[in-house]
Short mmCIF file of C-alpha atoms in Angstrom, two decimals:
data_model
loop_
_atom_site.label_atom_id
_atom_site.label_comp_id
_atom_site.label_asym_id
_atom_site.label_seq_id
_atom_site.Cartn_x
_atom_site.Cartn_y
_atom_site.Cartn_z
CA MET V 232 64.22 -191.57 364.72
CA ARG V 233 65.49 -188.19 365.79
CA THR V 234 66.52 -187.34 362.24
CA ARG V 235 63.08 -188.27 360.86
CA SER V 236 61.35 -186.19 363.58
CA ARG V 237 63.36 -183.09 362.47
CA GLN V 238 62.44 -183.36 358.79
CA PRO V 239 58.85 -182.08 359.14
CA ILE V 240 59.97 -179.14 361.27
CA ARG V 241 62.74 -178.26 358.83
CA TRP V 242 60.41 -178.33 355.84
CA GLY V 243 57.77 -176.49 357.77
CA LEU V 244 60.26 -173.62 358.46
CA VAL V 245 61.30 -173.58 354.80
CA ALA V 246 57.68 -173.38 353.73
CA MET V 247 56.94 -170.49 356.09
CA ALA V 248 60.07 -168.64 354.91
CA THR V 249 59.03 -169.13 351.31
CA ILE V 250 55.51 -167.84 351.96
CA TRP V 251 57.02 -164.83 353.74
CA MET V 252 59.25 -164.02 350.79
CA MET V 253 56.51 -164.48 348.25
CA VAL V 254 53.88 -162.45 350.07
CA ILE V 255 55.37 -159.94 352.40
CA VAL V 256 58.31 -158.66 350.29
CA PRO V 257 56.35 -158.15 347.07
CA LEU V 258 53.67 -156.26 349.01
CA SER V 259 56.19 -153.72 350.24
CA ALA V 260 57.60 -153.25 346.77
CA VAL V 261 54.55 -153.17 344.50
CA ALA V 262 51.55 -152.39 346.77
CA ALA V 263 51.18 -148.81 345.46
CA PRO V 264 48.78 -148.51 342.54
CA TYR V 265 50.01 -146.89 339.29
CA ALA V 266 48.64 -143.65 338.01
CA ALA V 267 49.85 -141.12 335.46
CA LEU V 268 48.99 -137.96 333.64
CA VAL V 269 50.69 -135.91 330.89
CA MET V 270 49.84 -132.29 330.19
CA ASP V 271 50.86 -129.59 327.73
CA ALA V 272 51.83 -126.93 330.25
CA ARG V 273 51.16 -124.05 327.80
CA SER V 274 47.50 -124.87 327.16
CA GLY V 275 46.63 -127.13 330.06
CA GLU V 276 45.49 -129.85 327.61
CA VAL V 277 45.74 -133.39 328.93
CA LEU V 278 47.61 -135.54 326.45
CA HIS V 279 47.53 -138.85 328.36
CA ALA V 280 45.84 -140.10 331.55
CA SER V 281 45.82 -143.42 333.36
CA ASN V 282 44.06 -143.82 336.68
CA ALA V 283 44.62 -140.03 336.96
CA ASP V 284 41.70 -139.30 339.39
CA THR V 285 42.31 -142.08 341.88
CA ARG V 286 43.13 -140.76 345.29
CA LEU V 287 46.61 -142.14 346.27
CA HIS V 288 49.39 -141.33 348.67
CA PRO V 289 51.41 -138.39 347.26
CA ALA V 290 54.48 -138.81 349.46
CA SER V 291 56.89 -135.87 349.06
CA LEU V 292 55.03 -134.49 346.08
CA THR V 293 53.19 -132.79 348.99
CA LYS V 294 56.15 -130.42 349.38
CA MET V 295 55.16 -128.72 346.09
CA MET V 296 52.11 -127.40 347.90
CA THR V 297 54.15 -126.55 351.03
CA LEU V 298 56.50 -124.44 348.89
CA TYR V 299 53.66 -122.90 346.86
CA VAL V 300 52.12 -121.56 350.16
CA VAL V 301 55.55 -120.34 351.35
CA PHE V 302 56.12 -118.47 348.07
CA GLU V 303 52.69 -116.89 348.45
CA ALA V 304 53.48 -115.77 352.01
CA VAL V 305 56.83 -114.22 350.99
CA GLU V 306 55.22 -112.46 348.01
CA ASN V 307 52.58 -110.89 350.23
CA GLY V 308 54.79 -109.83 353.08
CA GLU V 309 53.88 -112.36 355.79
CA ILE V 310 57.56 -113.33 356.08
CA THR V 311 60.82 -112.74 354.23
CA LEU V 312 63.51 -115.02 352.88
CA ASP V 313 65.87 -113.78 355.55
CA THR V 314 63.48 -114.26 358.53
CA PRO V 315 65.17 -116.45 361.19
CA VAL V 316 62.93 -119.43 361.88
CA ARG V 317 63.11 -121.09 365.27
CA ILE V 318 63.02 -124.80 364.99
CA SER V 319 60.53 -126.67 367.20
CA LYS V 320 61.01 -130.01 368.82
CA HIS V 321 58.33 -131.42 366.51
CA ALA V 322 60.07 -130.27 363.36
CA ALA V 323 63.53 -131.52 364.53
CA SER V 324 62.05 -134.91 365.29
CA GLU V 325 60.73 -135.61 361.75
CA PRO V 326 62.20 -138.82 360.21
CA PRO V 327 64.51 -138.83 357.16
CA SER V 328 65.00 -137.50 354.61
CA LYS V 329 66.04 -134.47 356.72
CA LEU V 330 68.44 -131.53 356.86
CA GLY V 331 69.38 -132.26 360.51
CA LEU V 332 67.78 -129.30 362.25
CA ARG V 333 68.13 -129.07 365.97
CA SER V 334 65.34 -128.10 368.33
CA GLY V 335 65.69 -124.53 369.54
CA SER V 336 68.12 -123.48 366.81
CA THR V 337 67.32 -120.78 364.23
CA ILE V 338 67.87 -120.79 360.48
CA LYS V 339 66.90 -118.43 357.68
CA LEU V 340 63.76 -119.22 355.74
CA ARG V 341 65.62 -119.31 352.43
CA TYR V 342 67.66 -122.35 353.60
CA LEU V 343 64.54 -124.22 354.64
CA ILE V 344 63.05 -123.56 351.19
CA ARG V 345 66.19 -124.96 349.47
CA ALA V 346 66.29 -128.06 351.72
CA ALA V 347 62.63 -128.79 351.09
CA ALA V 348 62.78 -128.24 347.34
CA VAL V 349 66.12 -129.92 346.58
CA LYS V 350 66.75 -132.55 349.26
CA SER V 351 63.05 -133.10 350.11
CA ALA V 352 63.87 -132.62 353.81
CA ASN V 353 60.96 -133.41 356.05
CA ASP V 354 62.19 -131.46 359.09
CA ALA V 355 62.57 -128.35 356.76
CA ALA V 356 59.05 -128.72 355.38
CA THR V 357 57.57 -128.92 358.86
CA ALA V 358 59.58 -125.89 360.06
CA LEU V 359 58.29 -123.95 356.98
CA GLY V 360 54.73 -124.78 357.86
CA GLU V 361 55.14 -123.72 361.45
CA ALA V 362 56.90 -120.51 360.48
CA ILE V 363 54.03 -119.51 358.21
CA GLU V 364 50.96 -120.59 360.28
CA GLY V 365 52.24 -121.39 363.77
CA SER V 366 51.41 -125.08 363.69
CA GLU V 367 51.52 -127.89 361.18
CA ALA V 368 47.74 -128.44 361.64
CA ALA V 369 46.97 -124.86 360.78
CA PHE V 370 49.39 -124.98 357.78
CA ALA V 371 47.60 -128.14 356.54
CA ARG V 372 44.31 -126.24 356.60
CA ARG V 373 45.89 -123.52 354.50
CA MET V 374 47.27 -126.11 352.12
CA ASN V 375 43.80 -127.52 351.64
CA ARG V 376 42.26 -124.05 351.13
CA THR V 377 44.90 -123.27 348.54
CA ALA V 378 44.49 -126.67 346.82
CA LYS V 379 40.76 -125.93 346.43
CA ALA V 380 41.50 -122.53 344.96
CA LEU V 381 43.87 -124.12 342.47
CA GLY V 382 41.22 -126.61 341.30
CA MET V 383 42.71 -129.62 343.07
CA THR V 384 39.34 -131.16 343.77
CA ARG V 385 40.46 -134.64 345.03
CA THR V 386 43.35 -133.68 347.33
CA THR V 387 43.46 -133.58 351.12
CA PHE V 388 46.58 -132.62 353.00
CA LYS V 389 47.27 -133.58 356.65
CA ASN V 390 50.88 -132.47 356.93
CA ALA V 391 53.58 -130.43 355.22
CA HIS V 392 56.02 -133.19 354.30
CA GLY V 393 53.97 -136.05 352.80
CA LEU V 394 54.82 -138.88 355.11
CA THR V 395 52.02 -141.44 355.09
CA GLU V 396 49.02 -140.37 357.20
CA GLU V 397 45.43 -141.47 357.04
CA GLY V 398 43.42 -139.26 354.71
CA HIS V 399 46.50 -137.51 353.28
CA LEU V 400 45.74 -138.23 349.59
CA SER V 401 45.98 -136.70 346.14
CA THR V 402 45.80 -137.68 342.46
CA ALA V 403 48.10 -137.60 339.41
CA ARG V 404 45.83 -134.95 337.85
CA ASP V 405 45.84 -132.68 340.95
CA MET V 406 49.64 -132.86 341.29
CA THR V 407 50.13 -132.00 337.63
CA LEU V 408 47.92 -128.99 338.05
CA LEU V 409 50.00 -127.95 341.04
CA GLY V 410 53.21 -128.36 339.12
CA ARG V 411 51.77 -126.15 336.38
CA HIS V 412 50.82 -123.43 338.84
CA LEU V 413 54.30 -123.44 340.39
CA PHE V 414 55.78 -122.81 336.99
CA TYR V 415 53.41 -119.98 335.96
CA ASP V 416 52.54 -118.44 339.39
CA TYR V 417 56.05 -118.29 340.87
CA PRO V 418 58.59 -118.35 337.94
CA GLU V 419 61.12 -116.50 340.03
CA TYR V 420 61.42 -119.51 342.36
CA TYR V 421 61.04 -122.30 339.77
CA ASN V 422 64.77 -122.61 339.21
CA LEU V 423 65.02 -124.16 342.68
CA PHE V 424 63.58 -127.37 341.30
CA SER V 425 66.39 -127.79 338.74
CA ARG V 426 69.32 -127.17 341.04
CA VAL V 427 71.49 -130.32 341.35
CA THR V 428 73.03 -128.89 344.50
CA ALA V 429 72.12 -126.10 346.87
CA ASP V 430 73.43 -124.36 349.95
CA ALA V 431 70.97 -125.11 352.74
CA GLY V 432 72.83 -123.25 355.48
CA LEU V 433 73.83 -126.25 357.58
CA LYS V 434 75.35 -128.06 354.55
CA THR V 435 75.18 -128.47 350.81
CA VAL V 436 72.29 -130.68 349.73
CA TYR V 437 71.81 -132.68 346.56
CA HIS V 438 68.75 -132.99 344.42
CA THR V 439 66.74 -136.16 344.78
CA ASN V 440 65.98 -136.20 341.09
CA ARG V 441 69.46 -135.34 339.66
CA ARG V 442 69.50 -138.44 337.50
CA LEU V 443 66.48 -137.45 335.42
CA LEU V 444 67.64 -133.77 335.34
CA SER V 445 70.99 -134.86 333.90
CA ASP V 446 69.76 -137.66 331.62
CA TYR V 447 66.56 -136.12 330.04
CA LYS V 448 67.09 -133.23 327.64
CA GLY V 449 65.19 -130.17 328.74
CA ALA V 450 64.18 -131.51 332.21
CA ASP V 451 64.14 -128.80 334.85
CA GLY V 452 62.08 -130.12 337.76
CA ILE V 453 59.96 -130.63 339.66
CA LYS V 454 59.62 -133.08 342.66
CA THR V 455 60.13 -136.65 343.67
CA GLY V 456 58.41 -138.61 346.39
CA TYR V 457 58.70 -142.06 347.99
CA THR V 458 57.02 -143.93 350.84
CA ARG V 459 56.22 -147.62 351.05
CA ALA V 460 52.50 -146.82 350.69
CA ALA V 461 53.00 -144.45 347.78
CA GLY V 462 55.76 -146.18 345.85
CA PHE V 463 58.12 -144.04 343.73
CA ASN V 464 56.35 -140.86 342.66
CA LEU V 465 57.48 -137.99 340.42
CA THR V 466 56.11 -134.86 338.89
CA ALA V 467 58.51 -133.75 336.17
CA SER V 468 58.56 -130.84 333.72
CA ALA V 469 60.68 -130.39 330.59
CA GLU V 470 61.00 -127.72 327.85
CA ARG V 471 62.10 -128.20 324.35
CA GLY V 472 61.96 -125.64 321.53
CA GLY V 473 59.25 -123.57 323.24
CA GLU V 474 57.08 -126.62 324.13
CA ARG V 475 56.70 -127.48 327.85
CA ILE V 476 55.37 -130.82 329.06
CA ILE V 477 54.50 -131.80 332.64
CA ALA V 478 54.09 -135.51 333.57
CA THR V 479 53.24 -137.16 336.90
CA VAL V 480 53.66 -140.77 337.85
CA PHE V 481 52.39 -142.44 341.07
CA GLY V 482 53.36 -145.90 342.19
CA GLY V 483 56.72 -146.60 340.47
CA ARG V 484 58.53 -149.72 341.56
CA SER V 485 61.95 -148.14 341.85
CA THR V 486 63.77 -144.87 341.03
CA ALA V 487 65.10 -146.31 337.78
CA THR V 488 61.78 -147.70 336.47
CA ARG V 489 59.93 -144.55 337.61
CA ASN V 490 62.43 -142.31 335.76
CA ALA V 491 62.17 -144.47 332.69
CA LYS V 492 58.39 -144.23 332.70
CA VAL V 493 58.44 -140.49 333.20
CA ALA V 494 60.89 -140.10 330.28
CA GLU V 495 58.55 -142.25 328.19
CA LEU V 496 55.57 -140.04 329.13
CA LEU V 497 57.48 -136.81 328.42
CA ASP V 498 58.42 -138.17 325.02
CA LEU V 499 54.79 -138.97 324.41
CA GLY V 500 53.88 -135.43 325.41
CA PHE V 501 56.39 -133.86 322.99
CA ARG V 502 55.19 -136.04 320.21
CA SER V 503 51.50 -135.23 320.82
CA ALA V 504 51.72 -131.50 321.62
CA PRO V 505 51.47 -128.96 318.78
CA SER V 506 54.64 -127.01 318.14
CA ARG V 507 52.79 -123.71 318.44
CA VAL V 508 49.87 -123.08 320.72
CA ALA V 509 48.47 -120.00 322.48
CA VAL V 510 49.45 -120.05 326.12
CA ASN V 511 46.51 -120.33 328.44
CA ARG V 512 48.03 -119.43 331.82
CA PRO V 513 46.27 -120.87 334.88
CA THR V 514 44.47 -118.28 337.00
CA LYS V 515 46.43 -117.42 340.17
CA PRO V 516 44.22 -117.61 343.22
CA VAL V 517 43.37 -114.45 345.13
CA TYR V 518 45.53 -114.01 348.26
CA MET V 519 43.50 -114.62 351.32
CA GLY V 520 46.11 -114.30 354.08
CA LYS V 521 46.66 -116.59 357.04
CA VAL V 522 44.22 -119.31 358.03
CA GLY V 523 44.51 -118.36 361.73
CA PRO V 524 44.18 -120.50 364.84
CA GLY V 525 41.73 -123.40 364.80
CA PRO V 526 40.48 -125.86 367.41
CA ALA V 527 43.92 -127.43 367.80
CA ASP V 528 45.77 -124.17 368.17
CA ASP V 529 46.33 -122.07 371.27
CA GLY V 530 44.87 -118.96 369.64
CA HIS V 531 47.79 -116.80 370.71
CA SER V 532 51.13 -116.06 369.00
CA VAL V 533 53.75 -118.32 367.57
CA PRO V 534 57.55 -118.22 367.14
CA GLY V 535 58.40 -115.73 364.34
CA GLY V 536 62.19 -115.49 364.68
CA VAL V 537 64.67 -114.16 367.17
CA GLY V 538 63.06 -111.86 369.73
CA LYS V 539 59.64 -111.50 368.03
CA THR V 540 56.38 -113.34 367.34
CA VAL V 541 54.04 -113.32 364.43
CA ARG V 542 50.34 -112.85 365.26
CA LEU V 543 47.90 -115.08 363.54
CA ALA V 544 45.22 -113.23 361.57
CA SER V 545 41.96 -114.81 360.46
CA ALA V 546 41.57 -115.31 356.76
CA ALA V 547 37.98 -114.08 357.08
CA ALA V 548 39.30 -110.61 358.05
CA VAL V 549 40.96 -110.21 354.66
CA LYS V 550 38.30 -109.01 352.24
CA LYS V 551 40.50 -108.56 349.17
CA SER V 552 43.99 -109.10 347.86
CA LEU V 553 46.72 -106.93 349.59
CA ARG V 554 48.47 -106.55 346.25
CA PRO V 555 48.14 -103.07 344.74
CA GLN V 556 45.51 -102.73 342.06
CA PRO V 557 46.46 -101.41 338.57
CA ARG V 558 45.95 -97.72 338.04
CA PRO V 559 44.19 -96.36 334.87
CA GLY V 560 46.37 -97.15 331.92
CA GLU V 561 48.27 -100.00 333.51
CA ALA V 562 45.76 -102.67 332.48
CA ILE V 563 46.49 -101.78 328.83
CA VAL V 564 50.18 -102.30 329.40
CA ALA V 565 49.63 -105.58 331.26
CA SER V 566 47.53 -106.98 328.42
CA ALA V 567 49.97 -105.85 325.76
CA THR V 568 52.01 -109.06 326.17
CA PRO V 569 50.17 -111.88 324.38
CA ASP V 570 50.30 -115.39 325.86
CA VAL V 571 52.00 -117.03 322.96
CA GLY V 572 54.94 -119.37 322.87
CA ASN V 573 56.88 -117.53 320.14
CA LYS V 574 59.91 -115.60 321.44
CA GLN V 575 59.89 -113.06 318.61
CA ASP V 576 56.21 -112.15 319.29
CA ILE V 577 56.89 -111.80 322.98
CA GLU V 578 59.89 -109.65 322.33
CA LYS V 579 57.93 -107.35 320.04
CA ALA V 580 55.14 -107.08 322.60
CA LEU V 581 57.62 -106.28 325.41
CA LEU V 582 59.20 -103.52 323.36
CA ALA V 583 55.77 -102.11 322.48
CA ALA V 584 54.66 -102.22 326.13
CA ALA V 585 57.90 -100.57 327.24
CA GLU V 586 57.29 -97.78 324.77
CA THR V 587 53.72 -97.42 326.03
CA ILE V 588 54.91 -97.06 329.62
CA THR V 589 57.64 -94.68 328.66
CA GLU V 590 55.32 -92.36 326.70
CA ASP V 591 52.53 -92.51 329.32
CA ALA V 592 54.84 -92.00 332.26
CA ARG V 593 57.46 -89.63 330.91
CA PRO V 594 57.21 -86.19 332.56
CA ALA V 595 56.82 -82.97 330.63
CA ALA V 596 59.92 -81.26 329.30
CA GLN V 597 61.90 -79.57 332.04
CA GLY V 598 61.55 -76.17 330.28
CA SER V 599 57.74 -76.30 330.70
CA ILE V 600 57.86 -77.03 334.41
CA ALA V 601 57.39 -74.02 336.61
CA PRO V 602 60.00 -73.56 339.38
CA SER V 603 57.24 -74.14 341.95
CA ALA V 604 56.79 -77.69 340.64
CA ASN V 605 59.91 -78.75 342.52
CA PRO V 606 59.29 -77.56 346.08
CA LYS V 607 61.82 -78.24 348.81
CA ALA V 608 61.17 -81.36 350.82
CA ARG V 609 58.74 -80.81 353.74
CA PRO V 610 59.39 -82.59 357.02
CA GLN V 611 56.88 -85.33 356.23
CA ASP V 612 58.48 -85.87 352.78
CA LEU V 613 61.74 -87.18 354.11
CA VAL V 614 62.78 -90.67 353.01
CA LEU V 615 62.00 -93.14 355.74
CA ALA V 616 63.79 -96.28 356.74
CA SER V 617 62.21 -99.71 356.21
CA VAL V 618 59.41 -100.19 358.66
CA ASP V 619 57.54 -103.10 360.21
CA PRO V 620 54.51 -103.72 358.01
CA THR V 621 52.54 -104.92 361.00
CA ALA V 622 52.88 -101.60 362.81
CA GLU V 623 50.40 -98.78 362.35
CA THR V 624 52.43 -96.40 360.20
CA THR V 625 49.71 -94.69 358.07
CA PRO V 626 49.51 -90.98 358.95
CA LYS V 627 46.54 -88.94 357.86
CA ALA V 628 48.62 -87.09 355.21
CA GLN V 629 49.45 -90.19 353.19
CA GLU V 630 47.65 -93.01 351.58
CA PRO V 631 47.60 -96.50 353.20
CA ALA V 632 50.44 -98.74 352.06
CA SER V 633 49.23 -101.01 349.30
CA ASP V 634 52.11 -103.45 349.23
CA PRO V 635 52.55 -105.56 352.45
CA VAL V 636 56.24 -106.36 351.85
CA GLN V 637 58.78 -104.31 353.83
CA LYS V 638 57.50 -101.08 352.44
CA VAL V 639 59.95 -98.19 352.53
CA VAL V 640 57.75 -95.23 352.09
CA THR V 641 55.51 -92.92 350.39
CA ARG V 642 56.90 -89.63 349.39
CA ILE V 643 60.40 -88.40 348.49
CA SER V 644 62.13 -85.14 347.80
CA THR V 645 62.04 -84.12 344.14
CA SER V 646 65.10 -81.87 344.42
CA GLY V 647 68.18 -82.56 342.35
CA GLY V 648 68.77 -83.52 338.69
CA ARG V 649 67.41 -86.70 337.13
CA HIS V 650 70.87 -88.02 336.27
CA TRP V 651 70.88 -91.14 338.45
CA GLY V 652 69.92 -94.70 337.68
CA ILE V 653 69.58 -98.16 339.12
CA ASN V 654 70.67 -101.59 337.90
CA VAL V 655 68.49 -104.61 338.42
CA GLY V 656 70.79 -107.32 337.14
CA ARG V 657 72.88 -108.60 334.23
CA TYR V 658 71.28 -111.13 331.94
CA PRO V 659 72.47 -113.41 329.10
CA SER V 660 70.30 -111.84 326.43
CA GLN V 661 68.75 -108.51 325.49
CA TYR V 662 65.36 -110.10 325.46
CA LYS V 663 65.74 -111.34 329.08
CA ALA V 664 66.99 -107.94 330.27
CA GLN V 665 64.02 -106.14 328.56
CA LYS V 666 61.58 -108.61 330.12
CA VAL V 667 62.98 -108.03 333.59
CA LEU V 668 62.82 -104.27 333.13
CA LEU V 669 59.14 -104.39 332.16
CA LYS V 670 58.26 -106.72 335.04
CA THR V 671 60.13 -104.54 337.54
CA ALA V 672 58.55 -101.36 336.22
CA LEU V 673 55.04 -102.84 336.68
CA ASN V 674 55.99 -104.15 340.14
CA GLU V 675 57.40 -100.78 341.37
CA MET V 676 55.57 -98.04 339.55
CA GLU V 677 55.49 -95.69 342.50
CA THR V 678 59.25 -94.98 342.39
CA LEU V 679 60.04 -95.81 338.73
CA ASP V 680 57.33 -93.55 337.23
CA GLY V 681 59.00 -91.47 334.52
CA SER V 682 62.26 -93.45 334.38
CA LEU V 683 63.72 -94.82 331.12
CA ARG V 684 64.39 -98.47 330.64
CA LYS V 685 67.85 -99.00 329.12
CA VAL V 686 69.68 -102.26 328.26
CA VAL V 687 73.47 -101.88 328.07
CA LYS V 688 75.53 -104.55 326.33
CA ARG V 689 78.54 -105.71 328.31
CA SER V 690 81.22 -108.29 327.52
CA THR V 691 79.54 -110.69 330.07
CA GLY V 692 75.95 -109.92 329.36
CA PHE V 693 73.23 -107.30 329.15
CA ASP V 694 72.68 -104.81 332.03
CA ALA V 695 69.07 -103.94 332.85
CA ASN V 696 69.01 -100.27 333.94
CA PHE V 697 66.46 -97.69 334.89
CA MET V 698 67.73 -94.20 334.10
CA GLY V 699 66.55 -90.61 334.57
CA LEU V 700 66.04 -90.67 338.34
CA THR V 701 66.95 -88.27 341.10
CA ARG V 702 69.46 -89.53 343.65
CA GLU V 703 66.66 -89.74 346.28
CA THR V 704 64.34 -91.66 343.95
CA ALA V 705 67.13 -94.08 342.89
CA ASP V 706 68.04 -94.74 346.57
CA LEU V 707 64.37 -95.28 347.54
CA ALA V 708 63.68 -97.52 344.56
CA CYS V 709 66.69 -99.74 345.36
CA ARG V 710 65.65 -100.10 348.97
CA ARG V 711 62.13 -100.93 348.08
CA LEU V 712 63.25 -103.52 345.54
CA GLN V 713 65.75 -105.04 347.89
CA ALA V 714 63.01 -105.31 350.49
CA LYS V 715 61.26 -107.49 347.92
CA GLN V 716 64.39 -109.63 347.48
CA ILE V 717 65.21 -108.06 344.10
CA THR V 718 68.83 -107.30 343.37
CA CYS V 719 69.47 -103.56 342.86
CA PHE V 720 72.27 -101.03 343.04
CA MET V 721 72.45 -97.29 342.22
CA ILE V 722 74.24 -95.89 339.15
CA ASP V 723 75.74 -92.44 339.75
CA PRO V 724 75.90 -89.75 337.05
CA GLY V 725 79.62 -90.29 336.50
CA ALA V 726 79.30 -94.01 335.77
#
């Protein structure tokens, strides 16, 4: 009798366990809907779309926007790569994946960027948001404002890391657009997304997408994401023979199946895209500054590193971009490089543009310059040290600083021969060195006016040099470039 009475209970438990395995487990594995989009990055043409405008959980694809806003802030002088960031209790308490930041500690911004881009560290992403805007809520508002400016019409961000939160949603189309903007708007940072490993200060971190990076020819980014609600997400980019394809997948069932699907979509893109097409670069949004304190903020100042704070400025107070505007003649140079995918065409255009700059900016022959054209330096013409851009340093005798990065100064002495130069790096090809020289010349016209761009072939590469500078000008140019995180050293006349 006892044995018979146990049979129904036993079978009842088995039935309940079976139902649990059949219903609960699959829900956690396949609950996320599938969505995908494939785009030709050069033209912006959509080559394939499936459920691409459905609002879904983006997971850590969110960090693409976090990093985009950080790159914008660095470019416009709100913060530097070497700014020490104080870690809040909130940032340190974020769940994995994480770098392991401790509350109250400080770490350079550059390491937080690497941890967020490569390891997808949630604590690093939150710390980045707080460093830029003072609070994660204010940073999320800036993310949403930036998303709107980029044309991401169906995206709403609630945090900087992408962990599931009500209303934190995006689409495959919007994330593909964001990936394209990262590539074109901040090419100097894009290599972060292809690093298999990176030094994140506290430790070496490993890329969350290193399998696809190593297995798929031409893959060089961008970002993975996973939560139970989102599934396995990925926005990937690859380049082959001058063609670049970006593909996004939402709702993958596993890392392996997601990677296989993305590889399939990238293959589809390369088959469908034309081999030659005019590049239609996306329009970079106008810089609008900080969002400033909102209802959830204290309206005061926030940690901005060791021994200082960063004041929050209202975006409404910024009427126009703080980037310097082109002077007459520069617009012609900027437009001299056609947006085409052919390397030979680009190289010819770069050379033509370089010649244009050289001819327009080259000073008159020394024999035709009267002695009075080189006056001795006056007291206000002395080279100044790097200054705090937030301080009021604009005297009546000089123009307001047009570049918000750590600006070194205004005027220099013109005494001395123009026999000095500067080096801005060594590159694997003459084409790359020439391209960097042109970009640097346009970025730093104030001090490099009249200099000559010269590529010197070495056994290990091609040196990109600016020659024909005075010692004072070379020193000033290097310090200004270094303030913008650009490698530079002086070349003396005997070199």
